[in-house]
CSV table of C-alpha atoms and ligand atoms in Angstrom, one decimal:
chain,number,residue,atom,x,y,z
A,1,MET,CA,66.2,77.8,85.2
A,2,ASN,CA,62.8,78.8,86.8
A,3,TYR,CA,62.1,81.1,89.6
A,4,ILE,CA,59.9,80.7,92.6
A,5,SER,CA,58.7,83.0,95.5
A,6,THR,CA,60.2,82.9,98.8
A,7,ARG,CA,56.5,82.8,100.2
A,8,GLY,CA,55.6,79.7,98.1
A,9,GLY,CA,52.5,81.3,96.5
A,10,MET,CA,53.5,81.5,92.8
A,11,ALA,CA,53.9,78.9,90.1
A,12,PRO,CA,57.5,78.8,88.7
A,13,ILE,CA,58.4,81.4,85.9
A,14,GLY,CA,61.2,81.8,83.6
A,15,PHE,CA,64.2,84.3,83.9
A,16,GLN,CA,62.8,87.0,81.6
A,17,ASP,CA,59.5,86.9,83.4
A,18,ALA,CA,61.2,87.0,86.8
A,19,ILE,CA,63.2,90.2,85.7
A,20,MET,CA,60.0,92.0,84.4
A,21,THR,CA,58.0,90.9,87.5
A,22,GLY,CA,60.4,92.2,90.2
A,23,LEU,CA,58.3,91.4,93.3
A,24,ALA,CA,56.4,88.2,93.3
A,25,PRO,CA,52.5,88.6,93.4
A,26,ASP,CA,52.3,86.9,96.8
A,27,GLY,CA,54.6,89.6,98.2
A,28,GLY,CA,57.7,87.4,98.3
A,29,LEU,CA,61.0,87.7,96.7
A,30,LEU,CA,62.0,85.6,93.6
A,31,LEU,CA,64.8,83.1,93.8
A,32,PRO,CA,66.0,80.3,91.3
A,33,GLU,CA,64.4,77.0,92.0
A,34,SER,CA,67.8,75.6,92.7
A,35,LEU,CA,71.3,76.9,92.9
A,36,PRO,CA,73.8,75.3,90.4
A,37,ASN,CA,76.9,73.7,92.0
A,38,ILE,CA,79.9,75.2,90.2
A,39,GLU,CA,82.8,73.6,92.2
A,40,ASP,CA,84.0,71.6,89.2
A,41,LYS,CA,84.1,74.9,87.0
A,42,LEU,CA,86.3,76.9,89.4
A,43,GLY,CA,89.6,76.0,87.8
A,44,GLU,CA,88.3,77.1,84.3
A,45,TRP,CA,86.6,80.2,85.5
A,46,ALA,CA,89.7,81.4,87.2
A,47,LYS,CA,91.2,82.0,83.8
A,48,LEU,CA,88.5,84.2,82.4
A,49,SER,CA,88.3,88.0,82.0
A,50,TYR,CA,85.6,89.7,83.9
A,51,THR,CA,83.0,89.8,81.0
A,52,GLU,CA,83.8,86.2,80.0
A,53,LEU,CA,83.2,85.2,83.7
A,54,ALA,CA,80.0,87.2,83.9
A,55,PHE,CA,78.8,85.3,80.8
A,56,GLU,CA,79.5,82.0,82.3
A,57,VAL,CA,77.9,82.8,85.6
A,58,ILE,CA,74.8,84.6,84.4
A,59,ARG,CA,74.0,82.0,81.6
A,60,LEU,CA,73.4,79.4,84.3
A,61,PHE,CA,70.5,81.5,85.4
A,62,ALA,CA,69.3,83.3,82.2
A,63,THR,CA,68.5,80.1,80.4
A,64,ASP,CA,65.8,81.8,78.2
A,65,VAL,CA,68.3,84.3,76.8
A,66,PRO,CA,70.3,82.8,73.8
A,67,ASP,CA,74.1,82.8,74.4
A,68,GLY,CA,75.0,85.2,71.6
A,69,ASP,CA,72.5,87.8,72.9
A,70,LEU,CA,73.5,87.4,76.5
A,71,LYS,CA,77.2,87.9,75.5
A,72,LYS,CA,76.4,91.1,73.8
A,73,LEU,CA,74.3,92.4,76.7
A,74,ILE,CA,77.2,91.7,79.1
A,75,ASP,CA,79.7,93.2,76.8
A,76,ASP,CA,77.7,96.4,76.4
A,77,SER,CA,77.0,96.6,80.1
A,78,TYR,CA,80.7,96.6,81.1
A,79,ALA,CA,82.0,98.7,78.1
A,80,THR,CA,80.9,101.8,80.1
A,81,PHE,CA,83.3,101.0,82.9
A,82,ASN,CA,86.6,103.0,82.8
A,83,HIS,CA,88.9,100.2,84.0
A,84,PRO,CA,89.9,97.3,81.8
A,85,GLU,CA,89.3,94.8,84.6
A,86,VAL,CA,85.9,96.3,85.4
A,87,ALA,CA,86.3,95.4,89.0
A,88,PRO,CA,90.0,95.4,89.9
A,89,SER,CA,91.4,94.6,93.5
A,90,VAL,CA,94.3,96.6,95.0
A,91,GLU,CA,96.4,95.6,97.9
A,92,VAL,CA,96.1,98.1,100.7
A,93,GLY,CA,97.7,97.2,104.1
A,94,ASP,CA,96.3,93.7,105.1
A,95,PHE,CA,93.4,93.8,102.7
A,96,GLN,CA,92.5,93.4,99.0
A,97,ILE,CA,90.3,96.4,98.2
A,98,LEU,CA,87.8,95.5,95.5
A,99,GLU,CA,87.1,98.6,93.6
A,100,LEU,CA,83.5,98.4,92.3
A,101,PHE,CA,83.3,102.1,91.4
A,102,HIS,CA,84.6,102.3,87.9
A,103,GLY,CA,81.2,102.6,86.4
A,104,PRO,CA,79.4,105.7,85.1
A,105,THR,CA,78.2,107.0,88.5
A,106,LEU,CA,81.2,105.7,90.5
A,107,ALA,CA,79.3,103.4,92.9
A,108,PHE,CA,78.8,99.7,93.0
A,109,LYS,CA,75.2,99.9,91.9
A,110,ASP,CA,76.4,100.5,88.3
A,111,VAL,CA,77.6,96.8,88.1
A,112,ALA,CA,74.0,95.7,88.4
A,113,LEU,CA,72.1,98.6,86.9
A,114,GLN,CA,74.1,98.8,83.7
A,115,PHE,CA,73.2,95.2,83.1
A,116,LEU,CA,69.5,95.6,84.2
A,117,GLY,CA,69.0,98.6,81.9
A,118,ASN,CA,70.3,96.6,78.9
A,119,LEU,CA,68.3,93.6,80.0
A,120,PHE,CA,65.1,95.5,80.2
A,121,GLY,CA,65.8,97.0,76.7
A,122,TYR,CA,66.5,93.5,75.3
A,123,ILE,CA,63.3,91.9,76.7
A,124,LEU,CA,61.0,94.7,75.5
A,125,GLU,CA,62.6,94.5,72.1
A,126,GLN,CA,61.8,90.7,72.1
A,127,ARG,CA,58.3,91.1,73.4
A,128,GLY,CA,57.2,94.5,72.2
A,129,GLY,CA,55.8,96.9,74.7
A,130,ARG,CA,57.3,99.6,76.8
A,131,LEU,CA,58.2,100.2,80.4
A,132,ASN,CA,57.9,103.4,82.5
A,133,ILE,CA,60.2,103.0,85.4
A,134,LEU,CA,59.3,105.0,88.6
A,135,GLY,CA,61.6,105.3,91.4
A,136,ALA,CA,62.5,107.2,94.6
A,137,THR,CA,66.1,107.8,95.6
A,138,SER,CA,68.0,109.5,98.3
A,139,GLY,CA,71.2,109.4,96.2
A,140,ASP,CA,73.2,106.5,94.6
A,141,THR,CA,70.4,104.3,93.3
A,142,GLY,CA,68.6,107.0,91.3
A,143,SER,CA,71.7,108.1,89.4
A,144,ALA,CA,72.8,104.5,88.7
A,145,ALA,CA,69.3,103.7,87.5
A,146,ILE,CA,69.1,106.7,85.2
A,147,HIS,CA,72.6,106.0,83.7
A,148,GLY,CA,71.4,102.4,83.2
A,149,VAL,CA,68.5,103.2,80.9
A,150,ARG,CA,69.3,106.7,79.5
A,151,GLY,CA,68.6,106.9,75.8
A,152,LYS,CA,67.0,103.4,75.6
A,153,PRO,CA,64.1,103.1,73.2
A,154,ASN,CA,60.8,101.9,74.8
A,155,ILE,CA,61.8,103.0,78.3
A,156,ASN,CA,61.2,106.1,80.3
A,157,ILE,CA,62.6,106.7,83.7
A,158,PHE,CA,61.0,108.9,86.4
A,159,ILE,CA,63.1,109.4,89.5
A,160,MET,CA,61.9,111.4,92.5
A,161,HIS,CA,64.3,112.9,95.0
A,162,PRO,CA,63.7,115.0,98.0
A,163,GLU,CA,64.3,118.6,96.9
A,164,GLY,CA,67.4,120.0,98.5
A,165,ARG,CA,68.0,117.0,100.6
A,166,THR,CA,70.3,114.9,98.3
A,167,SER,CA,73.9,115.9,98.2
A,168,PRO,CA,74.4,118.6,95.5
A,169,LEU,CA,76.9,116.2,93.6
A,170,GLN,CA,74.4,113.2,93.7
A,171,GLU,CA,71.6,115.6,92.5
A,172,LYS,CA,73.8,116.7,89.6
A,173,GLN,CA,74.6,113.2,88.6
A,174,MET,CA,70.9,112.7,88.0
A,175,THR,CA,69.9,116.0,86.6
A,176,SER,CA,72.8,116.5,84.3
A,177,VAL,CA,71.4,113.5,82.1
A,178,LEU,CA,69.5,115.2,79.4
A,179,ASP,CA,68.2,112.3,77.4
A,180,ALA,CA,64.6,112.7,76.5
A,181,ASN,CA,63.5,109.6,78.3
A,182,VAL,CA,64.9,110.8,81.6
A,183,PHE,CA,62.7,112.7,84.1
A,184,ASN,CA,63.9,114.0,87.3
A,185,LEU,CA,61.4,115.1,89.9
A,186,ALA,CA,62.4,117.2,92.8
A,187,VAL,CA,59.7,116.6,95.4
A,188,ASP,CA,58.9,119.2,98.0
A,189,GLY,CA,59.2,116.6,100.8
A,190,SER,CA,61.4,114.0,102.5
A,191,PHE,CA,62.8,110.7,101.0
A,192,ASP,CA,59.9,108.9,102.9
A,193,ASP,CA,57.5,111.2,101.1
A,194,CYS,CA,59.0,110.2,97.8
A,195,GLN,CA,58.8,106.5,98.8
A,196,ASN,CA,55.2,106.9,99.8
A,197,ILE,CA,54.2,108.4,96.5
A,198,MET,CA,55.9,105.5,94.8
A,199,LYS,CA,54.2,102.9,96.9
A,200,THR,CA,50.7,104.4,96.5
A,201,THR,CA,51.2,104.8,92.8
A,202,PHE,CA,52.3,101.1,92.5
A,203,GLY,CA,49.4,100.1,94.7
A,204,ASP,CA,46.9,101.5,92.2
A,205,VAL,CA,47.1,98.4,90.1
A,206,ALA,CA,44.8,99.7,87.3
A,207,PHE,CA,47.2,102.7,86.9
A,208,LYS,CA,50.3,100.7,87.1
A,209,THR,CA,49.1,98.2,84.4
A,210,GLU,CA,47.6,100.9,82.1
A,211,HIS,CA,50.9,102.8,82.1
A,212,ALA,CA,53.3,99.9,82.2
A,213,LEU,CA,55.0,101.0,85.4
A,214,GLY,CA,58.0,99.1,86.6
A,215,SER,CA,60.7,99.5,89.1
A,216,VAL,CA,64.5,99.0,89.4
A,217,ASN,CA,64.7,98.5,93.1
A,218,SER,CA,67.2,96.2,94.7
A,219,VAL,CA,65.0,93.2,95.0
A,220,ASN,CA,65.1,92.6,91.2
A,221,TRP,CA,66.8,89.3,90.7
A,222,ALA,CA,69.1,90.5,87.9
A,223,ARG,CA,70.8,93.0,90.4
A,224,VAL,CA,71.7,90.2,92.8
A,225,LEU,CA,72.7,88.0,90.0
A,226,ALA,CA,75.1,90.6,88.3
A,227,GLN,CA,76.7,91.2,91.7
A,228,THR,CA,77.7,87.6,92.3
A,229,VAL,CA,80.2,87.9,89.4
A,230,TYR,CA,82.6,90.2,91.3
A,231,TYR,CA,82.7,87.8,94.2
A,232,PHE,CA,84.0,85.1,91.9
A,233,TYR,CA,86.3,87.4,90.0
A,234,SER,CA,88.0,88.9,93.0
A,235,ALA,CA,88.2,85.6,94.9
A,236,PHE,CA,90.2,84.2,91.9
A,237,ARG,CA,92.5,87.2,92.0
A,238,ALA,CA,93.1,86.9,95.7
A,239,MET,CA,93.7,83.2,95.6
A,240,GLU,CA,96.2,83.6,92.7
A,241,LYS,CA,98.1,86.3,94.6
A,242,THR,CA,98.3,84.7,98.0
A,243,GLY,CA,98.1,80.9,97.2
A,244,ALA,CA,95.3,80.5,99.8
A,245,ALA,CA,92.5,78.0,99.3
A,246,SER,CA,89.6,80.3,100.4
A,247,VAL,CA,88.8,84.0,100.8
A,248,ARG,CA,86.8,86.2,103.2
A,249,PHE,CA,84.8,89.1,102.2
A,250,SER,CA,83.9,92.3,104.1
A,251,VAL,CA,80.8,94.0,102.8
A,252,PRO,CA,79.3,97.4,104.0
A,253,THR,CA,75.7,96.8,103.8
A,254,GLY,CA,72.2,98.4,104.1
A,255,ASN,CA,69.7,96.4,102.1
A,256,PHE,CA,71.4,93.1,102.3
A,257,GLY,CA,71.7,93.1,98.4
A,258,ASP,CA,75.4,93.1,97.9
A,259,ILE,CA,76.2,90.6,100.7
A,260,LEU,CA,73.3,88.3,99.5
A,261,ALA,CA,75.3,88.0,96.3
A,262,GLY,CA,78.3,86.8,98.2
A,263,TYR,CA,76.2,84.4,100.2
A,264,LEU,CA,74.7,82.8,96.9
A,265,ALA,CA,78.3,82.6,95.4
A,266,GLN,CA,79.3,80.6,98.6
A,267,ARG,CA,76.3,78.4,98.3
A,268,MET,CA,77.2,77.7,94.7
A,269,GLY,CA,80.6,76.4,95.8
A,270,LEU,CA,83.0,79.4,95.8
A,271,PRO,CA,85.4,78.8,98.8
A,272,ILE,CA,84.4,81.8,101.1
A,273,SER,CA,85.2,81.1,104.7
A,274,LYS,CA,83.7,84.2,106.1
A,275,LEU,CA,81.3,87.0,105.2
A,276,ILE,CA,82.0,90.0,107.3
A,277,LEU,CA,78.8,92.0,107.4
A,278,ALA,CA,79.5,95.7,108.3
A,279,THR,CA,76.8,98.3,109.1
A,280,ASN,CA,76.9,101.9,110.2
A,281,GLU,CA,74.7,103.1,113.2
A,282,ASN,CA,71.7,101.7,111.3
A,283,ASP,CA,72.6,98.3,112.5
A,284,ILE,CA,69.6,96.1,112.2
A,285,LEU,CA,71.6,93.5,110.3
A,286,SER,CA,74.6,93.3,112.5
A,287,ARG,CA,72.3,93.1,115.6
A,288,PHE,CA,70.6,90.2,113.8
A,289,PHE,CA,73.7,88.1,113.1
A,290,ASN,CA,74.9,88.6,116.7
A,291,SER,CA,71.7,88.1,118.5
A,292,GLY,CA,69.2,86.3,116.3
A,293,VAL,CA,66.7,89.1,116.6
A,294,TYR,CA,65.8,91.2,113.6
A,295,GLY,CA,64.1,94.2,115.1
A,296,LYS,CA,63.3,97.7,113.6
A,297,ALA,CA,64.8,100.8,115.2
A,298,ALA,CA,64.6,104.5,114.1
A,299,ALA,CA,66.8,105.3,111.1
A,300,VAL,CA,69.6,107.9,111.8
A,301,PRO,CA,71.4,109.8,109.1
A,302,THR,CA,75.1,109.1,108.8
A,303,ILE,CA,78.0,109.9,106.7
A,304,SER,CA,77.5,106.6,104.8
A,305,PRO,CA,74.0,107.5,103.6
A,306,SER,CA,73.5,104.7,101.3
A,307,MET,CA,73.4,102.3,104.3
A,308,ASP,CA,70.8,104.4,106.3
A,309,ILE,CA,68.2,101.7,106.1
A,310,GLN,CA,65.9,100.3,108.8
A,311,VAL,CA,64.5,97.4,106.9
A,312,ALA,CA,66.7,95.5,104.6
A,313,SER,CA,64.7,94.7,101.4
A,314,ASN,CA,66.8,91.6,100.5
A,315,PHE,CA,67.0,90.1,103.8
A,316,GLU,CA,64.0,87.8,103.1
A,317,ARG,CA,66.0,85.9,100.5
A,318,TYR,CA,68.7,85.0,103.2
A,319,LEU,CA,66.0,84.1,105.7
A,320,TYR,CA,64.5,81.7,103.2
A,321,TYR,CA,67.6,79.7,102.9
A,322,LYS,CA,68.2,80.1,106.9
A,323,VAL,CA,64.9,78.3,107.5
A,324,GLY,CA,65.8,75.5,105.1
A,325,ARG,CA,63.7,76.9,102.2
A,326,ASP,CA,60.5,76.4,104.2
A,327,ALA,CA,58.1,79.0,102.7
A,328,ASP,CA,55.5,78.4,105.5
A,329,GLN,CA,58.1,79.1,108.2
A,330,LEU,CA,59.3,82.1,106.2
A,331,VAL,CA,55.8,83.6,106.1
A,332,GLY,CA,55.4,83.1,109.8
A,333,LEU,CA,58.5,85.1,110.4
A,334,MET,CA,57.7,87.8,108.0
A,335,ASN,CA,54.2,88.0,109.6
A,336,ASP,CA,55.9,88.4,113.1
A,337,PHE,CA,58.0,91.2,111.6
A,338,SER,CA,55.2,93.1,110.2
A,339,ALA,CA,53.0,92.7,113.4
A,340,LYS,CA,55.6,93.4,116.0
A,341,GLY,CA,58.5,95.1,114.2
A,342,ALA,CA,60.7,92.1,115.0
A,343,LEU,CA,61.4,88.4,114.3
A,344,SER,CA,63.8,86.0,115.8
A,345,VAL,CA,65.6,82.9,114.9
A,346,GLU,CA,67.4,80.4,117.2
A,347,LEU,CA,71.2,80.7,117.7
A,348,ASN,CA,73.3,77.6,116.7
A,349,GLU,CA,75.6,75.6,119.0
A,350,ASN,CA,78.2,78.2,118.7
A,351,GLY,CA,75.9,81.0,119.8
A,352,VAL,CA,75.5,82.7,116.5
A,353,VAL,CA,72.9,82.8,113.7
A,354,ASP,CA,75.2,81.4,111.1
A,355,ASP,CA,78.8,80.4,111.3
A,356,LEU,CA,79.5,81.7,107.8
A,357,PHE,CA,78.9,85.3,109.0
A,358,VAL,CA,80.4,87.7,111.5
A,359,ALA,CA,79.0,91.1,112.0
A,360,GLY,CA,79.9,94.6,113.4
A,361,LYS,CA,79.2,98.2,113.3
A,362,GLY,CA,81.3,101.2,112.4
A,363,ASP,CA,80.1,104.5,113.7
A,364,THR,CA,80.8,108.0,112.5
A,365,ALA,CA,84.0,108.4,114.5
A,366,ALA,CA,85.3,105.0,113.5
A,367,THR,CA,84.5,105.8,109.8
A,368,LEU,CA,86.4,109.1,109.9
A,369,ALA,CA,89.3,107.7,111.8
A,370,THR,CA,89.7,104.8,109.4
A,371,ILE,CA,89.5,107.0,106.4
A,372,LYS,CA,92.3,109.2,107.9
A,373,ARG,CA,94.5,106.3,109.0
A,374,TYR,CA,94.4,104.6,105.5
A,375,LYS,CA,95.2,107.9,103.9
A,376,ASP,CA,98.1,108.5,106.3
A,377,GLU,CA,99.5,104.9,106.4
A,378,HIS,CA,98.8,103.8,102.9
A,379,GLY,CA,98.1,106.8,100.8
A,380,TYR,CA,94.7,105.3,99.9
A,381,VAL,CA,91.5,107.2,100.4
A,382,LEU,CA,88.4,105.1,101.3
A,383,ASP,CA,84.9,106.4,100.8
A,384,PRO,CA,82.8,106.3,104.0
A,385,HIS,CA,80.9,103.2,103.1
A,386,THR,CA,83.9,101.3,102.3
A,387,ALA,CA,85.7,102.6,105.5
A,388,VAL,CA,82.9,101.0,107.6
A,389,GLY,CA,83.6,97.6,106.0
A,390,VAL,CA,87.4,98.1,106.4
A,391,TRP,CA,87.1,99.0,110.0
A,392,VAL,CA,84.8,96.1,110.9
A,393,ALA,CA,87.1,93.7,109.0
A,394,GLU,CA,89.9,94.9,111.1
A,395,ASN,CA,88.1,93.5,114.2
A,396,PHE,CA,88.0,90.0,112.7
A,397,PRO,CA,91.6,89.4,111.6
A,398,SER,CA,92.6,86.0,109.9
A,399,ALA,CA,95.9,84.4,109.4
A,400,ASP,CA,94.6,81.8,106.9
A,401,ALA,CA,92.6,83.6,104.2
A,402,PRO,CA,92.9,86.9,102.4
A,403,THR,CA,90.2,89.3,103.3
A,404,ILE,CA,88.6,91.2,100.3
A,405,CYS,CA,86.9,94.5,101.4
A,406,LEU,CA,84.3,95.7,98.9
A,407,ALA,CA,84.8,99.4,97.9
A,408,THR,CA,81.3,100.4,97.1
A,409,ALA,CA,81.9,104.1,96.0
A,410,HIS,CA,84.6,106.5,94.9
A,411,PRO,CA,85.6,108.8,97.7
A,412,ALA,CA,85.0,111.8,95.4
A,413,LYS,CA,81.3,111.2,95.7
A,414,PHE,CA,81.5,112.0,99.4
A,415,THR,CA,83.5,115.2,99.6
A,416,GLN,CA,82.4,116.5,102.9
A,417,ALA,CA,83.2,113.3,104.8
A,418,ILE,CA,86.5,113.0,103.2
A,419,ILE,CA,87.3,116.7,104.1
A,420,ASP,CA,86.1,116.1,107.7
A,421,ALA,CA,88.4,113.0,107.9
A,422,THR,CA,91.6,114.2,106.1
A,423,GLY,CA,91.4,117.9,105.6
A,424,GLU,CA,91.2,117.8,101.9
A,425,ALA,CA,89.0,116.8,99.1
A,426,VAL,CA,89.6,114.0,96.5
A,427,HIS,CA,88.7,114.6,92.9
A,428,HIS,CA,87.4,112.6,89.9
A,429,PRO,CA,87.2,113.9,86.4
A,430,THR,CA,83.7,112.6,85.9
A,431,LEU,CA,82.4,114.6,89.0
A,432,ASP,CA,84.5,117.7,88.2
A,433,ALA,CA,82.9,117.9,84.7
A,434,LEU,CA,79.4,118.2,86.4
A,435,ALA,CA,80.3,121.6,87.8
A,436,ASP,CA,79.2,123.5,84.6
A,437,ALA,CA,76.9,120.9,83.3
A,438,GLU,CA,73.4,121.8,82.0
A,439,THR,CA,70.7,120.2,84.1
A,440,ARG,CA,67.0,119.4,83.8
A,441,CYS,CA,64.6,118.8,86.6
A,442,ASP,CA,61.0,119.5,87.4
A,443,ALA,CA,59.8,120.7,90.8
A,444,ILE,CA,56.6,119.0,92.1
A,445,ALA,CA,54.5,119.2,95.2
A,446,ASN,CA,54.4,116.3,97.6
A,447,ASP,CA,51.1,114.9,96.2
A,448,VAL,CA,50.5,111.5,94.6
A,449,GLU,CA,47.8,112.8,92.2
A,450,LEU,CA,50.1,115.5,90.8
A,451,VAL,CA,52.9,112.9,90.3
A,452,LYS,CA,50.4,110.6,88.5
A,453,GLN,CA,49.3,113.3,86.4
A,454,TYR,CA,52.8,114.2,85.5
A,455,LEU,CA,53.4,110.6,84.5
A,456,VAL,CA,50.4,110.6,82.3
A,457,GLU,CA,51.4,113.8,80.6
A,458,HIS,CA,55.0,112.7,80.0
A,459,ILE,CA,54.8,109.0,79.1
B,501,PLP,C1,73.7,101.0,98.0
B,501,PLP,C2,75.1,101.1,98.7
B,501,PLP,C3,75.6,100.3,99.7
B,501,PLP,C4,74.6,99.2,100.3
B,501,PLP,O1,74.4,98.1,99.5
B,501,PLP,P1,73.2,97.2,99.9
B,501,PLP,O2,73.0,96.3,98.7
B,501,PLP,O3,72.0,98.0,100.1
B,501,PLP,O4,73.6,96.4,101.0
B,501,PLP,C5,76.8,100.6,100.2
B,501,PLP,N1,77.6,101.4,99.7
B,501,PLP,C6,77.2,102.2,98.7
B,501,PLP,C7,78.1,103.3,98.2
B,501,PLP,C8,76.0,102.1,98.1
B,501,PLP,O5,75.6,102.9,97.1
């Protein structure tokens, strides 16, 4: 399987190259040349364990990784999860809650980043060379990335976070990792400052090449690919349980990474009748699916911070399919967006962008009320991101197909919101153990040159 750019300006490359490249040189995102149709495999796949299924799905795309190696990569990646099913579903009220938070940092990003970390290690071992990952985080991504590559030979990871502006728990999840290849930088500035430092550093192509800098951001194809697996796995479980012939998914989203994986699973032939897209007050994506206009607005901080995103980095991949895989048309739309801060597509005969999607927004009040109601009525505590998805799903009920709500984080990660909603905290042993953990972190000024100097000294 080869990979092309959404913007049409790149000769096709193989899977391993696609993973190491991240972003296409023409500024586009990488996608497989074609999507395999798996309809005739569904019956067999429904019998597989999570890791067996991951192997069957991923091998269709990772055609330059030998089967035996891929199997080991997958087994290693999910052995770090503390649930035998990796991604179990539990029935809560009208919904199947798909728990994606049994990995080392208790958020769904582990599903992709445990795999990506191992894949990077594998590719470097094959090819020689090293990789120095530089990233900026406001919370979940940084810790999942750190836990994905900790202790791996040939890889260093440098993660910047805004000093004092990440939740204390999230900060500890990063700074308590003491492996020699992990560097936490507390930047005297905001998350935007951290991101600017990262962009400027990557923009210095000579520096980037000399120091083998790489990134783990959510546009890496391996992340999307690893996430498609739990759509298949949970759909099989829900169809077995209910006898239904199709399923619906509700996905709390920010960067459109998680829900894109569901969209691709549907395009491959998994019977998904609806994708319910749920945002918080940062609602660029839900506005798009309801109006056809994708327009930037100011970001507001919410109690579901991992979805506080103005520009969804994976949206371009959806748009590429939406315009019939026409790279020229896509480039035109992306140019509109950079020039005017908005792009628009025509609505279909039903007055929506795409019949597969419905979209809605859950604000802070709705999120807190949903957390409280699920605890009172079902004894189940939702994290604030998951609660947004559940609340939006309640507004689109269905009698025909079960609805699977993606639970993207363990509630114990967002203590304050849970206390505000229910009056009491929830605990998780992994997080409780951090209380007395030793930490390592270097403070640094908000200055690109100082960060570059730090990299050079520590690589
Ligand atoms: C990252 C994240 C999301 C949003 O995922 P996207 O792929 O950006 O849509 C939702 N919930 C949690 C807990 C996250 O960490």
